[in-house]
XYZ file of C-alpha atoms in Angstrom:
141
model
C 5.911 -10.035 -20.069
C 7.972 -8.845 -17.150
C 8.637 -12.485 -16.209
C 11.146 -12.565 -19.086
C 13.278 -10.060 -17.210
C 14.060 -12.886 -14.773
C 16.068 -14.672 -17.461
C 19.001 -12.503 -16.369
C 18.715 -14.013 -12.860
C 19.023 -17.590 -14.033
C 21.834 -19.627 -12.538
C 22.902 -21.398 -15.736
C 24.951 -23.954 -13.826
C 21.792 -24.913 -11.918
C 19.892 -25.207 -15.211
C 22.632 -27.430 -16.646
C 22.653 -29.635 -13.541
C 18.832 -29.866 -13.573
C 18.951 -30.867 -17.248
C 21.615 -33.522 -16.602
C 19.681 -34.824 -13.578
C 16.517 -35.070 -15.665
C 18.340 -37.056 -18.352
C 19.936 -39.349 -15.747
C 16.601 -39.966 -14.024
C 15.024 -40.892 -17.358
C 17.908 -43.190 -18.221
C 17.590 -45.069 -14.927
C 13.756 -44.942 -14.773
C 13.330 -46.620 -18.151
C 16.112 -49.198 -17.769
C 14.657 -52.670 -18.318
C 15.595 -53.738 -14.771
C 13.850 -50.718 -13.233
C 10.570 -49.835 -15.003
C 11.567 -50.309 -18.638
C 10.234 -53.858 -18.983
C 6.890 -52.885 -17.439
C 6.692 -49.781 -19.640
C 7.521 -51.755 -22.815
C 4.902 -54.382 -21.936
C 2.341 -51.637 -21.327
C 2.995 -50.014 -24.720
C 3.131 -53.399 -26.437
C 6.762 -53.171 -27.561
C 9.907 -55.186 -27.017
C 13.440 -53.932 -26.546
C 14.189 -55.032 -30.126
C 11.168 -53.080 -31.407
C 12.520 -49.935 -29.791
C 16.079 -50.521 -31.011
C 14.870 -51.060 -34.576
C 12.475 -48.126 -34.517
C 14.988 -45.746 -36.040
C 14.595 -42.045 -35.626
C 17.889 -41.472 -33.801
C 18.364 -37.713 -33.475
C 14.737 -37.235 -34.544
C 13.700 -38.765 -31.233
C 16.529 -37.645 -28.934
C 16.958 -34.044 -30.057
C 13.343 -32.890 -29.452
C 13.316 -34.714 -26.102
C 16.533 -33.003 -25.034
C 15.297 -29.595 -26.198
C 12.081 -30.087 -24.207
C 14.060 -31.085 -21.093
C 16.340 -28.050 -21.479
C 13.401 -25.681 -21.964
C 11.692 -27.180 -18.923
C 14.773 -26.496 -16.794
C 15.040 -22.931 -18.136
C 11.372 -22.162 -17.508
C 11.580 -23.659 -14.019
C 14.574 -21.414 -13.330
C 12.671 -18.328 -14.529
C 9.586 -19.161 -12.469
C 11.577 -20.077 -9.368
C 13.476 -16.776 -9.632
C 10.252 -14.834 -10.239
C 8.610 -16.390 -7.191
C 11.689 -15.837 -5.036
C 12.008 -19.507 -4.111
C 15.497 -19.681 -2.683
C 15.941 -23.167 -1.307
C 15.800 -26.769 -2.476
C 12.579 -27.640 -0.653
C 10.640 -24.671 -2.045
C 11.966 -25.226 -5.573
C 11.322 -28.954 -5.446
C 7.763 -28.610 -4.129
C 6.929 -25.926 -6.678
C 8.264 -28.064 -9.522
C 6.425 -31.113 -8.162
C 3.120 -29.218 -8.250
C 3.887 -27.941 -11.764
C 4.688 -31.482 -12.844
C 1.549 -32.882 -11.244
C -0.733 -30.352 -12.918
C 0.884 -29.989 -16.331
C 2.897 -33.132 -17.011
C 0.999 -35.854 -15.166
C -2.294 -34.157 -15.981
C -1.377 -34.210 -19.658
C -0.524 -37.909 -19.500
C -3.850 -38.677 -17.815
C -5.806 -36.757 -20.435
C -3.983 -37.933 -23.554
C -3.416 -41.536 -22.506
C -6.999 -41.802 -21.293
C -8.437 -40.708 -24.621
C -5.910 -42.836 -26.520
C -7.004 -45.891 -24.520
C -3.487 -46.602 -23.284
C -3.084 -48.783 -20.212
C -2.971 -47.050 -16.837
C 0.541 -48.480 -16.352
C 1.853 -46.214 -19.140
C 0.330 -43.166 -17.478
C 1.644 -44.123 -14.036
C 5.181 -44.892 -15.216
C 5.497 -41.804 -17.424
C 3.867 -39.526 -14.852
C 6.062 -40.909 -12.082
C 9.152 -40.196 -14.155
C 8.033 -36.648 -14.880
C 7.196 -35.936 -11.244
C 10.551 -37.185 -9.985
C 12.494 -35.401 -12.744
C 10.616 -32.136 -12.205
C 10.944 -32.243 -8.403
C 14.663 -32.962 -8.550
C 15.193 -30.248 -11.174
C 13.276 -27.746 -9.067
C 15.214 -28.722 -5.959
C 18.516 -28.207 -7.762
C 17.475 -24.841 -9.166
C 15.902 -23.668 -5.907
C 18.862 -24.860 -3.876
C 21.296 -22.997 -6.104
C 19.270 -19.758 -6.140
């Protein structure tokens, strides 16, 4: 578990900025005028359905924890691999996102019978958010 020793090399400002960027990308990505309307149509929900869904912190808190942990793990891996620029960090994170995040969407949405639009929109978001996060972390290494 020597990769944990790289936690001490984390640039916490970079992690915070990657987290904030990820949240901002999600906010814009899923705005109704951007891809939100298409995403809602693909999942069979309306804006009112989502507003009345409830859950509040039960939805937001786990999502924010996952985004924070993603940024932290990216920082550890980028430090461990010695990626010290935005391009290297962004490409590494893009590949990680393609394999683990988009791959997961393809598998789970495929078996759940969800429309391809859901997979494409969610995967696209994850790839952009991961690549930007990796670029920030790599660039600030």
